[in-house]
Amino acid sequence: MVDIYESVHRRSIEDPEGFWGEAAENIDWNRKWDKVLDDSDKPYYHWFTGGELNTCYNALDRHVENGHGDRNALIYDSPITGNSDTYTYSRLLDEVSRFAGVLAGLGVAKGDRVVIYMPMIPQAVIAMLACARLGAVHSVVFGGFAANELAVRINDATPKVLVSASCGIEPARVVAYKPLLDAAIDIAKHKPSHTVIFQRPQAEATMVSGRDVDWEEAMTSASSVQCVPVAATDPLYVLYTSGTTGEPKGVVRDNGGHAVALNWTMKNIYNVDPGDVFWAASDVGWVVGHSYIVYAPLFAGCTTVVYEGKPVGTPDAGAFWRVISEHNVRCLFTAPTAFRAIKKEDPKGDLLKDYDISCLETLFLAGERTDPDTLHWAQEKLNVPVIDHWWQTETGWAICANCMGIEALPVKDGSPTKPAPGWDLKVLDEGGNELPRGQIGALVAKLPLPPGTFPTLWNARQRHFDSYLREYEGYYSTSDAGIIDEDGYAFIMSRTDDIINVAGHRLSTGAMEEVLADHPEVAECAVTGVADPLKGQAPLGLLVLNAGSAIDPDQVVKDVVRMVRERIGPVAAFKKALVVSRLPKTRSGKILRATIRNIADGEDWKMPATIDDPAILDEITEALEKAGFASTRDKTSNPSNSEN
Ligand code: COA
Ligand code: AMP
C-alpha cells in the first residue's frame, strides 16, 4: 500500500525547494523568485527571494479577473446585532480598493504601519486587505485588550494611521472602542497622525476634529487604488502575541511565503475547493483569524464567514448549527472551548435536530489540546471527522495536522496527528539530544521552517534569536513539551514557559504578575493557570501583602482583579486571587508555580526536594481548598521533581 502522507511529507523535507516551488506556481507573481529557499543568512532563512507579488491581488483581483467576480467572498453573520450581509468578490474588491484610497489619502504608503482595532465586522477584513493592497503593514489588536495594551502595540509598531470602529458588542454589554482608542493614543509616546472610525449605531463615537476621519464619509469620495507590488520577503503584517514578560512579541509575516503556504493548506490540510464555504469561528485579532478568516480562504477562492457572535447565548447553543446550515459551510474551524460551551448548554445536542448540517464535512479544532471528552462528543453529534491540529501565532499555520486533502489518517485521542509537510519535528532532551519515541521532551522543528512562518520579530531580531533559536542550535524551539509516539503521532503536553491558554487565548502570567505587583499593598505575587472546565485554563493569583498591612485582604483581591481588567483587558479573565502569608519557593528563590497548579488541580504532586519551607504548602493547600480548588496530597520527597 502506498503511504501517501509519508511520501508527501518526506519529499517536503528532502526537497523543500521543489516542493514549495511547485506550490508557488498557484500564486500570481509580478516577478518570479530568484531562489525558492535562500539560506545565505543562516540561521535565518528567506523564502522566494527576488520574487514580487501583491497579497491583496492574490486574495481578490485575480479571482475577479478569472471570471469569478459574482462568487461570494465574504458572508457577514451577526446574531448579536441581527444583521447580515454578503460580499461578492467584485464588491469586496471595490470596497477594499476604495478603502486603500482612503488610507493612501491619509499618507499611508508601502512599508508604513496601520494599527487595526476592530470587532468582527467586514470592515476589519476590508482594512486588512487595503493595507496589503498598498504594501503597508497592518497590525490588528484584539478588541478584548485594554487601552494600555493597545498603547504598547502603538509604540512598537509606530503606525501612521489607526483604524477602528465606534464599538464592539459583547452579549452583556456594548464595548465603546473610541474612549479606549483615545486613551491609548494619550498613553502612547507615538502619536498616529489620523484615525479612521467606522461608526456603529449601538454607540456613536465622538470625533476629534482634524485627526479622526469618518469611514463612511471618506469612502464616498475615495478613488480606487491599484495593487502595489512588494518583495516576497517584505512584511505583510505584525501580530503581537504574549511572551513571558509584559512586553508582547511582534510576530512578522512576510508576503510571498505566506501566500504560497496558506493557499496550499486549503486543499491539502482542510480539503476545500474554490467556491466552498469555509468558516473559522475565531476573531480577526488572533492568528487563526488572520490566516483562516481572511487570507487563506480568499487566496483559494473560497467564501469566508465573518461571525459576530458566540457559540452560546447568541441566542442559544444552536447558533453554530444555524450558521453551518444557512450558509452551507463545508469546513468549520474553531477552538475546543467553543464546543465545551455548547456541550455544557446542550449536552444531548438537542438543538442539532432543528438544522440540516449535512453540508459539513470536517471540524478542525486548535488553540489548545482537544480533550477526549470534547472530541468524542463532537464526533458523535456531528458525525464528521474531528481534527485536532497544533499551531502557534509564530507558525501561522499548522505544525501538526491530519492533512485531509493528502490522506486522512486514523485519529488518536489527544493527538494533533503527525507533522504537516514542511515540518521536521523532533523531541529533544535538555542537552539537545533527540529522545526515543514515546519519551517526553522539548518539541522543536528543524530549520528551515516552511514558508508562511515568521522570519523575525518586529524591531527585535535579537529577541527572536534568544527566544526561539538559541536554546537548540539548528532548531526552532516551540516552547511546547510533548511526545512523538511509535507511530509518529505527536502529543502536545504543556508549555515550557509561563504562557497559559484561557478559552483558546494565549496569555502571559508574567504580564499579569507585573500588574499585581503594582498594587501598593502587594509585596510578592505569583500567577498560574489552573484547570477550568469551560476555558481549559483560568489564571489564579497568589498574593503576599506587605508586612503589617492593615488593609482588608478581600479589598486587595478586588483591586487586583479590577487592575488586570483595566490594564490588560477583559480577555485576561483574571477573576480569582488568594492572599497567603508566603509563596512556595526553592532555596534559590524560584517560585514553585507548577506545584501550586498541581495542588489546585487536584493532581498528584511531589514535595520538591529543594523547597525552602515545606510548611508553606500546607497553608497554600488549605487556602486553595477553602476557595473551592481540589487538592491531593503526596508529601514524598522526590529528587526528580521537575521543580527541583
Ligand atoms: N471585545 C471586548 N471584550 C471581549 C471581546 C472583544 N472582542 N472578546 C471577549 N471579550 C470579553 C468577554 O465579554 C468577557 O468579558 P466578561 O469578563 O465581562 O464576561 C471576557 O472578555 C472573557 O472572554 P472569553 O474568554 O471569550 O469568555 P466568555 O465567557 O465571554 O466566552 C467562550 C467563553 C468559550 C464562549 C468564548 O471564549 C468563545 O467563543 N471562544 C471561541 C474560541 C475562540 O474564539 N478562540 C480563539 C482562537 S481560535
Ligand atoms: P497561539 O499562539 O495563541 O496560537 O497559542 C499557541 C499555543 O497554544 C501553543 O504553543 C500550544 O501550547 C497551544 N496549542 C495550540 N493548538 C494546540 C493543540 N492543537 N494542541 C495542544 N496545544 C495547542
mmCIF file of N, CA, C and O and ligand atoms in Angstrom, residues 241 286-288 365-370 388-394 416 478-480 492 494-495 499 501 504-506, ligand 2:
data_model
loop_
_atom_site.group_PDB
_atom_site.id
_atom_site.type_symbol
_atom_site.label_atom_id
_atom_site.label_comp_id
_atom_site.label_asym_id
_atom_site.label_seq_id
_atom_site.Cartn_x
_atom_site.Cartn_y
_atom_site.Cartn_z
ATOM 1 N N THR A 241 1.841 38.890 20.193
ATOM 2 C CA THR A 241 1.389 37.755 20.986
ATOM 3 C C THR A 241 2.125 37.755 22.315
ATOM 4 O O THR A 241 3.167 38.395 22.458
ATOM 5 N N TRP A 286 -6.816 37.381 16.351
ATOM 6 C CA TRP A 286 -5.909 36.253 16.624
ATOM 7 C C TRP A 286 -5.328 35.729 15.317
ATOM 8 O O TRP A 286 -5.868 35.981 14.242
ATOM 9 N N VAL A 287 -4.306 34.903 15.435
ATOM 10 C CA VAL A 287 -3.662 34.375 14.237
ATOM 11 C C VAL A 287 -4.623 33.520 13.409
ATOM 12 O O VAL A 287 -4.601 33.551 12.179
ATOM 13 N N VAL A 288 -5.490 32.774 14.086
ATOM 14 C CA VAL A 288 -6.455 31.952 13.345
ATOM 15 C C VAL A 288 -7.315 32.846 12.451
ATOM 16 O O VAL A 288 -7.633 32.500 11.310
ATOM 17 N N LEU A 365 -10.139 21.659 15.011
ATOM 18 C CA LEU A 365 -10.018 22.343 16.297
ATOM 19 C C LEU A 365 -8.562 22.703 16.552
ATOM 20 O O LEU A 365 -7.663 21.939 16.187
ATOM 21 N N ALA A 366 -8.327 23.869 17.161
ATOM 22 C CA ALA A 366 -6.961 24.265 17.531
ATOM 23 C C ALA A 366 -7.015 25.353 18.587
ATOM 24 O O ALA A 366 -8.084 25.843 18.923
ATOM 25 N N GLY A 367 -5.844 25.737 19.048
ATOM 26 C CA GLY A 367 -5.739 26.805 20.047
ATOM 27 C C GLY A 367 -5.391 26.234 21.398
ATOM 28 O O GLY A 367 -4.815 26.893 22.248
ATOM 29 N N GLU A 368 -5.758 24.989 21.629
ATOM 30 C CA GLU A 368 -5.462 24.256 22.857
ATOM 31 C C GLU A 368 -5.675 22.786 22.504
ATOM 32 O O GLU A 368 -6.277 22.478 21.467
ATOM 33 N N ARG A 369 -5.193 21.911 23.365
ATOM 34 C CA ARG A 369 -5.379 20.475 23.114
ATOM 35 C C ARG A 369 -6.865 20.136 23.144
ATOM 36 O O ARG A 369 -7.604 20.647 23.996
ATOM 37 N N THR A 370 -7.298 19.289 22.220
ATOM 38 C CA THR A 370 -8.685 18.827 22.255
ATOM 39 C C THR A 370 -8.782 17.674 23.239
ATOM 40 O O THR A 370 -8.187 16.608 23.021
ATOM 41 N N ASP A 388 -8.022 17.570 15.437
ATOM 42 C CA ASP A 388 -7.249 18.472 16.294
ATOM 43 C C ASP A 388 -5.992 18.839 15.522
ATOM 44 O O ASP A 388 -5.345 17.961 14.934
ATOM 45 N N HIS A 389 -5.627 20.097 15.452
ATOM 46 C CA HIS A 389 -4.318 20.437 14.854
ATOM 47 C C HIS A 389 -3.635 21.496 15.689
ATOM 48 O O HIS A 389 -4.258 22.329 16.319
ATOM 49 N N TRP A 390 -2.309 21.404 15.693
ATOM 50 C CA TRP A 390 -1.492 22.181 16.633
ATOM 51 C C TRP A 390 -0.746 23.285 15.902
ATOM 52 O O TRP A 390 -0.053 22.996 14.928
ATOM 53 N N TRP A 391 -0.934 24.494 16.358
ATOM 54 C CA TRP A 391 -0.120 25.575 15.811
ATOM 55 C C TRP A 391 0.017 26.733 16.762
ATOM 56 O O TRP A 391 -0.492 26.696 17.873
ATOM 57 N N GLN A 392 0.736 27.753 16.335
ATOM 58 C CA GLN A 392 1.080 28.874 17.198
ATOM 59 C C GLN A 392 1.013 30.155 16.374
ATOM 60 O O GLN A 392 1.149 30.105 15.152
ATOM 61 N N THR A 393 0.872 31.281 17.061
ATOM 62 C CA THR A 393 0.895 32.567 16.369
ATOM 63 C C THR A 393 2.153 32.650 15.499
ATOM 64 O O THR A 393 2.118 33.114 14.355
ATOM 65 N N GLU A 394 3.265 32.186 16.047
ATOM 66 C CA GLU A 394 4.535 32.279 15.341
ATOM 67 C C GLU A 394 4.513 31.515 14.013
ATOM 68 O O GLU A 394 5.128 31.929 13.039
ATOM 69 N N PRO A 416 -2.702 15.807 17.806
ATOM 70 C CA PRO A 416 -2.981 16.528 16.555
ATOM 71 C C PRO A 416 -2.405 15.805 15.331
ATOM 72 O O PRO A 416 -2.137 16.431 14.300
ATOM 73 N N THR A 478 9.676 25.368 20.094
ATOM 74 C CA THR A 478 8.250 25.743 20.096
ATOM 75 C C THR A 478 7.759 26.216 21.467
ATOM 76 O O THR A 478 6.666 26.740 21.574
ATOM 77 N N SER A 479 8.560 25.959 22.515
ATOM 78 C CA SER A 479 8.120 26.212 23.906
ATOM 79 C C SER A 479 6.955 25.324 24.316
ATOM 80 O O SER A 479 6.274 25.604 25.295
ATOM 81 N N ASP A 480 6.711 24.276 23.567
ATOM 82 C CA ASP A 480 5.757 23.252 23.988
ATOM 83 C C ASP A 480 6.547 21.977 24.268
ATOM 84 O O ASP A 480 7.528 21.687 23.578
ATOM 85 N N ILE A 492 0.877 16.971 22.388
ATOM 86 C CA ILE A 492 1.360 18.236 22.936
ATOM 87 C C ILE A 492 0.906 18.295 24.391
ATOM 88 O O ILE A 492 -0.301 18.289 24.663
ATOM 89 N N SER A 494 2.332 20.383 27.335
ATOM 90 C CA SER A 494 2.257 21.625 28.117
ATOM 91 C C SER A 494 3.262 22.627 27.573
ATOM 92 O O SER A 494 4.190 22.256 26.857
ATOM 93 N N ARG A 495 3.090 23.876 27.935
ATOM 94 C CA ARG A 495 4.082 24.894 27.591
ATOM 95 C C ARG A 495 5.266 24.738 28.540
ATOM 96 O O ARG A 495 5.116 24.338 29.699
ATOM 97 N N ILE A 499 3.444 30.795 29.747
ATOM 98 C CA ILE A 499 2.252 31.138 28.965
ATOM 99 C C ILE A 499 1.102 30.215 29.389
ATOM 100 O O ILE A 499 1.306 29.022 29.574
ATOM 101 N N ASN A 501 -3.228 29.231 28.563
ATOM 102 C CA ASN A 501 -4.168 29.217 27.452
ATOM 103 C C ASN A 501 -5.594 29.264 28.005
ATOM 104 O O ASN A 501 -6.073 28.289 28.548
ATOM 105 N N GLY A 504 -8.730 29.296 24.647
ATOM 106 C CA GLY A 504 -8.028 29.353 23.365
ATOM 107 C C GLY A 504 -7.250 30.642 23.176
ATOM 108 O O GLY A 504 -6.663 30.864 22.125
ATOM 109 N N HIS A 505 -7.241 31.516 24.201
ATOM 110 C CA HIS A 505 -6.487 32.763 24.101
ATOM 111 C C HIS A 505 -5.171 32.604 24.853
ATOM 112 O O HIS A 505 -5.153 32.165 25.999
ATOM 113 N N ARG A 506 -4.098 33.029 24.204
ATOM 114 C CA ARG A 506 -2.772 32.862 24.798
ATOM 115 C C ARG A 506 -2.454 34.065 25.683
ATOM 116 O O ARG A 506 -2.485 35.199 25.215
HETATM 117 P P1 AMP B 2 -1.369 30.806 19.996
HETATM 118 O O1 AMP B 2 -0.069 31.442 19.677
HETATM 119 O O2 AMP B 2 -2.340 31.716 20.665
HETATM 120 O O3 AMP B 2 -1.959 30.106 18.796
HETATM 121 O O4 AMP B 2 -1.068 29.690 21.074
HETATM 122 C C1 AMP B 2 -0.155 28.684 20.792
HETATM 123 C C2 AMP B 2 -0.111 27.662 21.890
HETATM 124 O O5 AMP B 2 -1.410 27.100 22.092
HETATM 125 C C3 AMP B 2 0.786 26.509 21.550
HETATM 126 O O6 AMP B 2 2.144 26.777 21.832
HETATM 127 C C4 AMP B 2 0.209 25.401 22.412
HETATM 128 O O7 AMP B 2 0.674 25.492 23.729
HETATM 129 C C5 AMP B 2 -1.279 25.708 22.381
HETATM 130 N N1 AMP B 2 -1.950 24.949 21.322
HETATM 131 C C6 AMP B 2 -2.450 25.415 20.167
HETATM 132 N N2 AMP B 2 -3.050 24.425 19.473
HETATM 133 C C7 AMP B 2 -2.903 23.297 20.203
HETATM 134 C C8 AMP B 2 -3.290 21.914 20.023
HETATM 135 N N3 AMP B 2 -3.981 21.536 18.970
HETATM 136 N N4 AMP B 2 -2.924 21.033 20.979
HETATM 137 C C9 AMP B 2 -2.245 21.415 22.074
HETATM 138 N N5 AMP B 2 -1.870 22.695 22.297
HETATM 139 C C10 AMP B 2 -2.190 23.624 21.384
#
